[in-house]
Coordinates of C-alpha atoms in Angstrom, one line a residue:
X1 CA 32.9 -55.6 10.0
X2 CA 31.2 -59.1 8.5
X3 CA 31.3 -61.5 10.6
X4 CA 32.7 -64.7 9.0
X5 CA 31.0 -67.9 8.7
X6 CA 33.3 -70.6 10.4
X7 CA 35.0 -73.3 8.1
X8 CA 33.5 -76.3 6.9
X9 CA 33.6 -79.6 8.9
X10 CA 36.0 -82.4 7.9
X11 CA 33.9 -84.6 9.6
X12 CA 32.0 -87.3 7.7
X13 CA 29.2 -89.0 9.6
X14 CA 28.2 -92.3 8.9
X15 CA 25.1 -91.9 6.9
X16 CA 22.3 -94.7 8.7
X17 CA 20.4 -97.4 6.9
X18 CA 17.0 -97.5 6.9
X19 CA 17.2 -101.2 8.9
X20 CA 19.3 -98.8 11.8
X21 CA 16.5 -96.2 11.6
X22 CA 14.0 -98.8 12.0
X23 CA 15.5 -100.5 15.0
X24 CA 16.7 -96.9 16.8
X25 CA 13.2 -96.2 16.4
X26 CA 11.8 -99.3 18.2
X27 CA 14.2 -99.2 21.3
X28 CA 13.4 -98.2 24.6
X29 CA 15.8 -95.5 24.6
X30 CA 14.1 -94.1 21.6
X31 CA 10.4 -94.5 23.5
X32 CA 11.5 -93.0 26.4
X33 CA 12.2 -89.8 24.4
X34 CA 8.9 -90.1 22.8
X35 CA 7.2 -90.2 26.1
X36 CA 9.6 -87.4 27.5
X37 CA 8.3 -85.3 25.1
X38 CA 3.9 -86.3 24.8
X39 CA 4.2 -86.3 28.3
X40 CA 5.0 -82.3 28.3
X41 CA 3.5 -81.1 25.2
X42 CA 0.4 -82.8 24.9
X43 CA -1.3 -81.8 28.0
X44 CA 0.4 -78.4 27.8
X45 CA -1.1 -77.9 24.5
X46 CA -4.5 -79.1 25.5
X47 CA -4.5 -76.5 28.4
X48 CA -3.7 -73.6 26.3
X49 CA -6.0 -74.7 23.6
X50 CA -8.5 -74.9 26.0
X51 CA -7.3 -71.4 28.1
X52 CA -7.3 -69.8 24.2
X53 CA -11.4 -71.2 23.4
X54 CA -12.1 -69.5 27.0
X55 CA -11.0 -66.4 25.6
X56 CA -12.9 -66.7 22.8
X57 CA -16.1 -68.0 24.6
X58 CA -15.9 -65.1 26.8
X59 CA -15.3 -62.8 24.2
X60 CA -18.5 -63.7 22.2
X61 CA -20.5 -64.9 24.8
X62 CA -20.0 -62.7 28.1
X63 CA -19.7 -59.2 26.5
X64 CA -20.6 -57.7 29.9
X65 CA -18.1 -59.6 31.7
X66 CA -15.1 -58.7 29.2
X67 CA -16.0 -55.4 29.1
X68 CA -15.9 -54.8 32.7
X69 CA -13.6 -52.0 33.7
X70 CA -10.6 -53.4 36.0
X71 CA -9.2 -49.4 36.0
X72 CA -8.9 -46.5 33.7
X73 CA -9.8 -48.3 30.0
X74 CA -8.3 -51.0 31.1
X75 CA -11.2 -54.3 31.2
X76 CA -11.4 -57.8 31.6
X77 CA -11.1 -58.4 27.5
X78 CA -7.3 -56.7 27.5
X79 CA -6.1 -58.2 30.6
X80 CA -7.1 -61.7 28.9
X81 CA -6.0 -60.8 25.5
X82 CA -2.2 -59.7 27.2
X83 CA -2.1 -62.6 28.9
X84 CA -2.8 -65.0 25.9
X85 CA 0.8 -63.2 24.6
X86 CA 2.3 -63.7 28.5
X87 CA 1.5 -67.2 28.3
X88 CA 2.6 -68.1 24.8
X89 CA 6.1 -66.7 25.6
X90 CA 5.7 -68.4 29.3
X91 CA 5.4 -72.1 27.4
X92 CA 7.9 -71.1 24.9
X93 CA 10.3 -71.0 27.3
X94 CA 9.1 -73.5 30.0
X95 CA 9.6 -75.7 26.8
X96 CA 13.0 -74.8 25.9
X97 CA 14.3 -75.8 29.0
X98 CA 12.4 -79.1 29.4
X99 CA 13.8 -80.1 26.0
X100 CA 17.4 -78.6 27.1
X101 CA 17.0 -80.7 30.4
X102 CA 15.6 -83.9 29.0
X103 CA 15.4 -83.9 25.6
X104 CA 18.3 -83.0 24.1
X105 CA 20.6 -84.9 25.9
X106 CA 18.7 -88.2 25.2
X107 CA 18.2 -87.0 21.4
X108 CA 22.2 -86.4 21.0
X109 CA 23.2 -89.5 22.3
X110 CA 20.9 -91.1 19.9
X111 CA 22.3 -89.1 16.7
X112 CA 25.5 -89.6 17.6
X113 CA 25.3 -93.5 18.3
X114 CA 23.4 -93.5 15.1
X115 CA 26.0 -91.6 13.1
X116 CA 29.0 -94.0 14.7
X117 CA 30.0 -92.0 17.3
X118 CA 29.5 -94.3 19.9

């Protein structure tokens, strides 16, 4: 059974000039959104940039360290290397719902004032 792709929509959305783009992109509304967002991904990116070049450091430079047997084969190097996977899929989705929380809902009221909705 193919799953059908739903119909077209009839809407038409007001296409925006680049004078309306200009001055959405100036308002407070519009900075607040920008802030909303640096404020969560900048330093979250720094700290996992800076958590990844740890890895890396310690890979290269503490050999002994990393190979340090926690239990069985299992050292300090694989416990840090799963963990670089946990924590990309951790900020992946601590993302997602910070933008579902506070983005979006500033970001939608935008687009639709913009495409004369509102």
């Amino acid at each position: 059974m193919a799953a059908e792709a739903p119909p077209p929509s009839t809407e038409q959305h007001k296409l925006p000039t680049p004078e309306e783009f200009t001055e959405v992109q100036e308002s407070a509304e519009f900075g607040e959104l920008r802030r909303s967002y640096r404020s969560f991904a900048f330093p979250l990116t720094i700290a996992f940039i800076i958590w990844y070049l740890l890895y890396v450091l310690l890979s290269n430079y503490a050999g002994g360290f990393m190979g340090t047997k926690l239990f069985g084969n299992i050292n300090v190097a694989f416990v840090f290397g799963v963990l670089q996977f946990v924590t990309t899929f951790l900020i992946a989705w601590w993302y997602s719902r910070h933008a579902a929380a506070k983005l979006d809902p500033k970001a939608e009221a935008i687009k639709t004032r913009m495409e004369g909705g509102a």
